[in-house]
């Protein structure tokens, strides 16, 4: 089977069905009718001699053949999209493009407002989309082109994923004003207190817990939640403590809160910016990458509690 005899649009439909898990939702994303999507899937099934998706309840579940195909298909589609985006280079004034950033809760509030404020006049046609991507899917999403870049801790990713350190700084402890430990937080008191952990995972330790465990310590986590807003509201109304990177704390800390240094020799935040190496030469991607790095560098320079690791691209 030669690619010249294959309708490549069928792979666009395949990717949409795989992503959405539904013919109806795939049709909506592609701006097609559901019969058209069903027909395209039928053609692809015939050409590949595999059902590709089987219905389980209301969801279309991929077969083993589909799971094996999805990464190379997304990589190929992403490459084609980048070729189209590169036509004529990248004119900031005229560009109409949406960049997708992988940002975790908390970092959105630090990066997106100042980044977009700088783009409003300079690049009126550039849009940003932020999403949370599971770390195990990060390399796949970057390789497919569905994600342009991501900021996260240092991760063991393939060589095809380039990365650069952009931020490093200590962890701090946030508590309400008037907390019994304000001004006198030491390690025994920290370990005896109750804590909030912000994590998108259902279980497992936080970044600070890894460091504490290496020292032989374990803290008492009373609340595990997904977002910093819920954690901050809880801390402001109780005696629970929230441990987080200093940069995030200084951006997110509400009025009436109090910050203390973490009373343990635990490694702080080291943030890296990730992108696929195929994007390195993309002029639009390079432009935004420089803006993101510059924005993080500015925030670090403005915060004496954070040590800059910024390196110009």
Short mmCIF file of C-alpha atoms in Angstrom, two decimals:
data_model
loop_
_atom_site.label_atom_id
_atom_site.label_comp_id
_atom_site.label_asym_id
_atom_site.label_seq_id
_atom_site.Cartn_x
_atom_site.Cartn_y
_atom_site.Cartn_z
CA UNK A 1 0.00 0.00 0.00
CA UNK A 2 1.64 3.25 -1.16
CA UNK A 3 0.89 6.56 0.52
CA UNK A 4 0.24 8.19 -2.89
CA UNK A 5 -2.89 6.00 -3.23
CA UNK A 6 -4.13 6.78 0.25
CA UNK A 7 -6.58 9.53 1.20
CA UNK A 8 -4.66 11.30 3.99
CA UNK A 9 -7.88 12.94 5.22
CA UNK A 10 -8.82 9.55 6.64
CA UNK A 11 -5.99 9.92 9.15
CA UNK A 12 -7.40 13.29 10.25
CA UNK A 13 -10.68 11.52 10.99
CA UNK A 14 -8.82 8.68 12.74
CA UNK A 15 -7.02 11.16 15.02
CA UNK A 16 -10.25 12.95 15.89
CA UNK A 17 -12.05 9.71 16.78
CA UNK A 18 -9.08 8.54 18.85
CA UNK A 19 -8.97 11.84 20.72
CA UNK A 20 -12.70 12.28 21.28
CA UNK A 21 -13.68 8.63 21.77
CA UNK A 22 -16.92 9.33 19.95
CA UNK A 23 -18.07 9.64 16.33
CA UNK A 24 -20.46 12.44 17.28
CA UNK A 25 -17.82 14.52 19.04
CA UNK A 26 -15.28 13.82 16.28
CA UNK A 27 -17.78 15.05 13.71
CA UNK A 28 -18.32 18.22 15.73
CA UNK A 29 -14.58 18.89 15.99
CA UNK A 30 -14.07 18.30 12.25
CA UNK A 31 -17.18 20.27 11.28
CA UNK A 32 -18.54 17.21 9.45
CA UNK A 33 -21.72 15.20 9.72
CA UNK A 34 -21.68 11.99 11.72
CA UNK A 35 -22.50 9.88 8.63
CA UNK A 36 -19.47 11.41 6.88
CA UNK A 37 -17.23 10.46 9.80
CA UNK A 38 -18.73 6.94 9.90
CA UNK A 39 -18.13 6.59 6.16
CA UNK A 40 -14.52 7.72 6.50
CA UNK A 41 -13.94 5.26 9.34
CA UNK A 42 -15.44 2.49 7.21
CA UNK A 43 -13.06 3.28 4.36
CA UNK A 44 -10.09 3.28 6.74
CA UNK A 45 -11.19 -0.03 8.23
CA UNK A 46 -11.37 -1.56 4.76
CA UNK A 47 -7.97 -0.24 3.70
CA UNK A 48 -6.23 -1.41 6.88
CA UNK A 49 -8.28 -4.58 7.41
CA UNK A 50 -8.83 -3.76 11.07
CA UNK A 51 -11.86 -2.43 13.00
CA UNK A 52 -9.60 0.23 14.61
CA UNK A 53 -12.32 1.16 17.13
CA UNK A 54 -14.91 -1.00 18.89
CA UNK A 55 -17.91 0.37 20.72
CA UNK A 56 -18.02 -0.13 24.49
CA UNK A 57 -21.08 1.59 25.86
CA UNK A 58 -21.05 5.16 24.61
CA UNK A 59 -17.32 5.18 23.84
CA UNK A 60 -15.29 4.11 20.82
CA UNK A 61 -12.29 2.18 22.21
CA UNK A 62 -9.18 1.81 20.01
CA UNK A 63 -7.89 -1.62 19.03
CA UNK A 64 -4.25 -2.60 19.46
CA UNK A 65 -3.64 -1.67 15.79
CA UNK A 66 -5.09 1.82 16.40
CA UNK A 67 -2.99 2.30 19.53
CA UNK A 68 0.13 1.36 17.58
CA UNK A 69 -0.78 3.81 14.81
CA UNK A 70 -1.71 6.89 16.78
CA UNK A 71 1.77 8.23 17.58
CA UNK A 72 3.20 8.06 14.02
CA UNK A 73 -0.09 9.37 12.59
CA UNK A 74 -0.10 12.37 14.93
CA UNK A 75 3.56 12.99 14.26
CA UNK A 76 2.92 13.02 10.50
CA UNK A 77 -0.12 15.29 10.78
CA UNK A 78 1.77 17.64 13.05
CA UNK A 79 4.62 17.84 10.54
CA UNK A 80 2.22 18.66 7.72
CA UNK A 81 0.55 21.34 9.82
CA UNK A 82 3.92 22.90 10.63
CA UNK A 83 4.79 22.96 6.91
CA UNK A 84 1.59 24.87 6.21
CA UNK A 85 2.21 27.24 9.11
CA UNK A 86 5.72 28.00 7.87
CA UNK A 87 4.63 29.29 4.47
CA UNK A 88 5.92 32.82 4.11
CA UNK A 89 7.69 32.70 7.49
CA UNK A 90 6.09 34.24 10.56
CA UNK A 91 4.85 37.81 10.40
CA UNK A 92 3.92 38.77 13.96
CA UNK A 93 1.59 41.56 12.83
CA UNK A 94 -0.35 39.38 10.39
CA UNK A 95 -0.03 35.90 11.92
CA UNK A 96 -3.24 33.98 12.68
CA UNK A 97 -2.16 31.09 14.87
CA UNK A 98 -3.10 29.35 18.09
CA UNK A 99 -0.34 28.05 20.32
CA UNK A 100 -1.11 25.31 22.85
CA UNK A 101 0.88 25.38 26.09
CA UNK A 102 1.09 22.61 28.66
CA UNK A 103 0.92 24.37 32.03
CA UNK A 104 0.05 23.03 35.43
CA UNK A 105 -2.18 24.76 37.94
CA UNK A 106 -0.50 27.76 39.51
CA UNK A 107 1.94 28.37 36.68
CA UNK A 108 -0.96 29.51 34.50
CA UNK A 109 -1.55 32.47 36.80
CA UNK A 110 2.14 33.41 36.78
CA UNK A 111 2.76 33.15 33.05
CA UNK A 112 -0.40 33.67 31.02
CA UNK A 113 -1.56 37.15 32.15
CA UNK A 114 1.76 38.95 31.53
CA UNK A 115 2.46 36.90 28.40
CA UNK A 116 -0.88 37.71 26.79
CA UNK A 117 -0.68 41.35 27.86
CA UNK A 118 2.49 41.66 25.81
CA UNK A 119 0.90 39.99 22.78
CA UNK A 120 -2.33 42.00 22.63
CA UNK A 121 -0.86 44.78 20.48
CA UNK A 122 2.22 43.07 19.08
CA UNK A 123 0.48 39.96 17.73
CA UNK A 124 -3.30 40.61 17.51
CA UNK A 125 -3.97 37.36 15.63
CA UNK A 126 -2.07 35.05 18.00
CA UNK A 127 -4.17 33.05 20.46
CA UNK A 128 -3.04 30.97 23.41
CA UNK A 129 -4.57 27.80 24.80
CA UNK A 130 -3.45 26.25 28.07
CA UNK A 131 -4.06 22.65 29.05
CA UNK A 132 -2.88 20.09 31.57
CA UNK A 133 -1.16 17.06 30.02
CA UNK A 134 -0.34 13.88 31.91
CA UNK A 135 3.43 13.57 32.15
CA UNK A 136 3.35 10.11 30.58
CA UNK A 137 1.66 11.67 27.50
CA UNK A 138 3.89 14.73 27.23
CA UNK A 139 6.31 13.37 24.64
CA UNK A 140 3.47 12.04 22.48
CA UNK A 141 1.55 15.31 22.58
CA UNK A 142 4.64 17.35 21.68
CA UNK A 143 5.62 14.98 18.88
CA UNK A 144 2.14 15.07 17.38
CA UNK A 145 2.06 18.86 17.25
CA UNK A 146 -1.08 18.96 19.36
CA UNK A 147 1.01 20.63 22.07
CA UNK A 148 3.53 23.33 21.14
CA UNK A 149 5.50 23.55 24.37
CA UNK A 150 5.18 22.69 28.03
CA UNK A 151 6.66 23.81 31.33
CA UNK A 152 7.26 21.17 33.99
CA UNK A 153 9.84 19.70 36.33
CA UNK A 154 12.79 17.77 34.92
CA UNK A 155 11.42 14.60 33.31
CA UNK A 156 13.03 11.55 31.63
CA UNK A 157 11.86 12.15 28.05
CA UNK A 158 13.16 10.94 24.65
CA UNK A 159 16.01 12.76 22.90
CA UNK A 160 13.52 14.11 20.38
CA UNK A 161 12.12 16.36 23.12
CA UNK A 162 14.34 19.38 23.68
CA UNK A 163 14.29 21.23 26.97
CA UNK A 164 15.92 24.15 28.70
CA UNK A 165 15.96 25.07 32.40
CA UNK A 166 14.11 28.34 32.92
CA UNK A 167 13.51 28.63 36.64
CA UNK A 168 14.92 27.44 39.92
CA UNK A 169 14.01 28.51 43.42
CA UNK A 170 13.23 27.40 46.98
CA UNK A 171 10.04 26.04 48.46
CA UNK A 172 8.17 28.10 51.02
CA UNK A 173 5.33 27.45 53.45
CA UNK A 174 2.15 29.51 53.24
CA UNK A 175 -0.16 29.95 56.24
CA UNK A 176 -2.77 32.42 57.41
CA UNK A 177 -1.78 35.54 59.32
CA UNK A 178 -2.02 34.90 63.06
CA UNK A 179 -1.18 31.21 62.63
CA UNK A 180 0.42 29.79 65.80
CA UNK A 181 3.54 28.90 63.78
CA UNK A 182 3.97 32.30 62.10
CA UNK A 183 7.49 33.53 62.80
CA UNK A 184 8.57 30.35 64.61
CA UNK A 185 8.25 27.51 62.14
CA UNK A 186 10.86 24.80 62.64
CA UNK A 187 11.10 21.25 61.32
CA UNK A 188 9.42 19.46 64.28
CA UNK A 189 6.51 21.92 64.16
CA UNK A 190 6.26 21.57 60.36
CA UNK A 191 6.09 17.76 60.58
CA UNK A 192 3.55 17.89 63.43
CA UNK A 193 1.22 20.24 61.53
CA UNK A 194 -1.47 19.24 59.04
CA UNK A 195 -0.89 19.99 55.36
CA UNK A 196 -2.59 20.58 52.03
CA UNK A 197 -1.15 18.87 48.94
CA UNK A 198 -2.04 20.16 45.46
CA UNK A 199 -1.80 17.38 42.88
CA UNK A 200 -3.66 16.33 39.74
CA UNK A 201 -2.91 12.68 40.55
CA UNK A 202 -5.19 10.56 42.71
CA UNK A 203 -2.32 9.31 44.87
CA UNK A 204 1.41 9.52 45.37
CA UNK A 205 3.75 12.01 47.08
CA UNK A 206 4.26 15.63 46.14
CA UNK A 207 7.58 17.19 45.14
CA UNK A 208 8.29 18.24 48.71
CA UNK A 209 7.40 14.79 50.04
CA UNK A 210 10.11 13.17 47.89
CA UNK A 211 12.67 15.47 49.48
CA UNK A 212 11.37 14.87 52.99
CA UNK A 213 11.37 11.09 52.51
CA UNK A 214 15.06 11.17 51.54
CA UNK A 215 15.71 12.81 54.90
CA UNK A 216 13.64 10.17 56.69
CA UNK A 217 10.65 12.43 57.36
CA UNK A 218 6.96 12.17 56.56
CA UNK A 219 4.31 14.85 57.01
CA UNK A 220 0.60 14.62 57.74
CA UNK A 221 -1.44 15.46 54.63
CA UNK A 222 -4.99 16.29 55.73
CA UNK A 223 -6.28 17.50 52.35
CA UNK A 224 -5.32 16.53 48.81
CA UNK A 225 -6.86 18.75 46.12
CA UNK A 226 -6.36 19.54 42.44
CA UNK A 227 -6.05 23.32 42.37
CA UNK A 228 -4.20 26.01 44.26
CA UNK A 229 -7.34 28.15 44.61
CA UNK A 230 -8.98 25.48 46.75
CA UNK A 231 -5.77 24.97 48.72
CA UNK A 232 -5.34 28.69 49.40
CA UNK A 233 -8.96 29.08 50.52
CA UNK A 234 -8.53 26.14 52.89
CA UNK A 235 -5.29 27.46 54.37
CA UNK A 236 -6.79 30.90 54.94
CA UNK A 237 -9.62 29.40 57.00
CA UNK A 238 -7.73 26.74 58.97
CA UNK A 239 -4.34 26.01 60.55
CA UNK A 240 -3.29 23.78 57.65
CA UNK A 241 -0.04 24.59 55.83
CA UNK A 242 0.60 24.75 52.09
CA UNK A 243 4.11 24.14 50.72
CA UNK A 244 4.79 25.48 47.23
CA UNK A 245 7.52 27.11 45.10
CA UNK A 246 8.41 30.60 46.20
CA UNK A 247 7.61 32.19 42.84
CA UNK A 248 4.10 30.74 42.82
CA UNK A 249 3.58 31.71 46.45
CA UNK A 250 4.48 35.34 45.83
CA UNK A 251 2.16 35.46 42.81
CA UNK A 252 -0.79 33.62 44.36
CA UNK A 253 -0.62 34.46 48.07
CA UNK A 254 -3.86 36.24 49.08
CA UNK A 255 -4.04 39.20 51.43
CA UNK A 256 -3.86 38.07 55.02
CA UNK A 257 -1.43 35.22 54.32
CA UNK A 258 2.06 34.69 55.74
CA UNK A 259 5.10 33.02 54.15
CA UNK A 260 7.88 31.11 55.93
CA UNK A 261 10.97 29.35 54.52
CA UNK A 262 10.61 25.57 54.39
CA UNK A 263 12.56 24.42 57.49
CA UNK A 264 14.19 21.43 55.76
CA UNK A 265 17.00 20.95 53.27
CA UNK A 266 14.68 19.90 50.46
CA UNK A 267 15.39 20.64 46.76
CA UNK A 268 13.22 23.42 45.41
CA UNK A 269 11.51 23.88 42.10
CA UNK A 270 13.49 23.41 38.89
CA UNK A 271 11.29 24.23 35.95
CA UNK A 272 12.11 23.26 32.35
CA UNK A 273 10.55 24.35 29.08
CA UNK A 274 9.93 21.44 26.66
CA UNK A 275 9.30 21.30 22.92
CA UNK A 276 9.80 18.81 20.10
CA UNK A 277 13.01 19.22 18.11
CA UNK A 278 10.99 19.46 14.88
CA UNK A 279 9.64 22.76 16.23
CA UNK A 280 13.07 24.28 16.83
CA UNK A 281 13.31 25.79 13.34
CA UNK A 282 9.65 26.87 13.18
CA UNK A 283 9.82 30.71 13.14
CA UNK A 284 6.50 31.14 14.94
CA UNK A 285 7.39 28.62 17.59
CA UNK A 286 10.83 30.16 18.05
CA UNK A 287 9.25 33.60 18.47
CA UNK A 288 6.85 32.44 21.19
CA UNK A 289 9.52 30.32 22.86
CA UNK A 290 11.70 33.39 23.25
CA UNK A 291 8.77 35.35 24.66
CA UNK A 292 7.98 32.65 27.24
CA UNK A 293 11.60 32.38 28.32
CA UNK A 294 11.96 36.15 28.55
CA UNK A 295 8.77 36.40 30.60
CA UNK A 296 9.98 33.79 33.07
CA UNK A 297 13.35 35.53 33.30
CA UNK A 298 11.66 38.86 34.08
CA UNK A 299 9.61 37.28 36.85
CA UNK A 300 12.67 35.66 38.37
CA UNK A 301 14.68 38.89 38.31
CA UNK A 302 11.80 40.67 40.04
CA UNK A 303 11.72 38.03 42.79
CA UNK A 304 14.86 37.85 44.98
CA UNK A 305 13.74 34.47 46.33
CA UNK A 306 14.11 32.79 42.98
CA UNK A 307 17.43 32.06 41.27
CA UNK A 308 17.33 32.50 37.51
CA UNK A 309 18.53 29.71 35.26
CA UNK A 310 17.35 31.56 32.18
CA UNK A 311 19.37 30.84 29.07
CA UNK A 312 18.62 32.72 25.85
CA UNK A 313 17.35 30.43 23.08
#
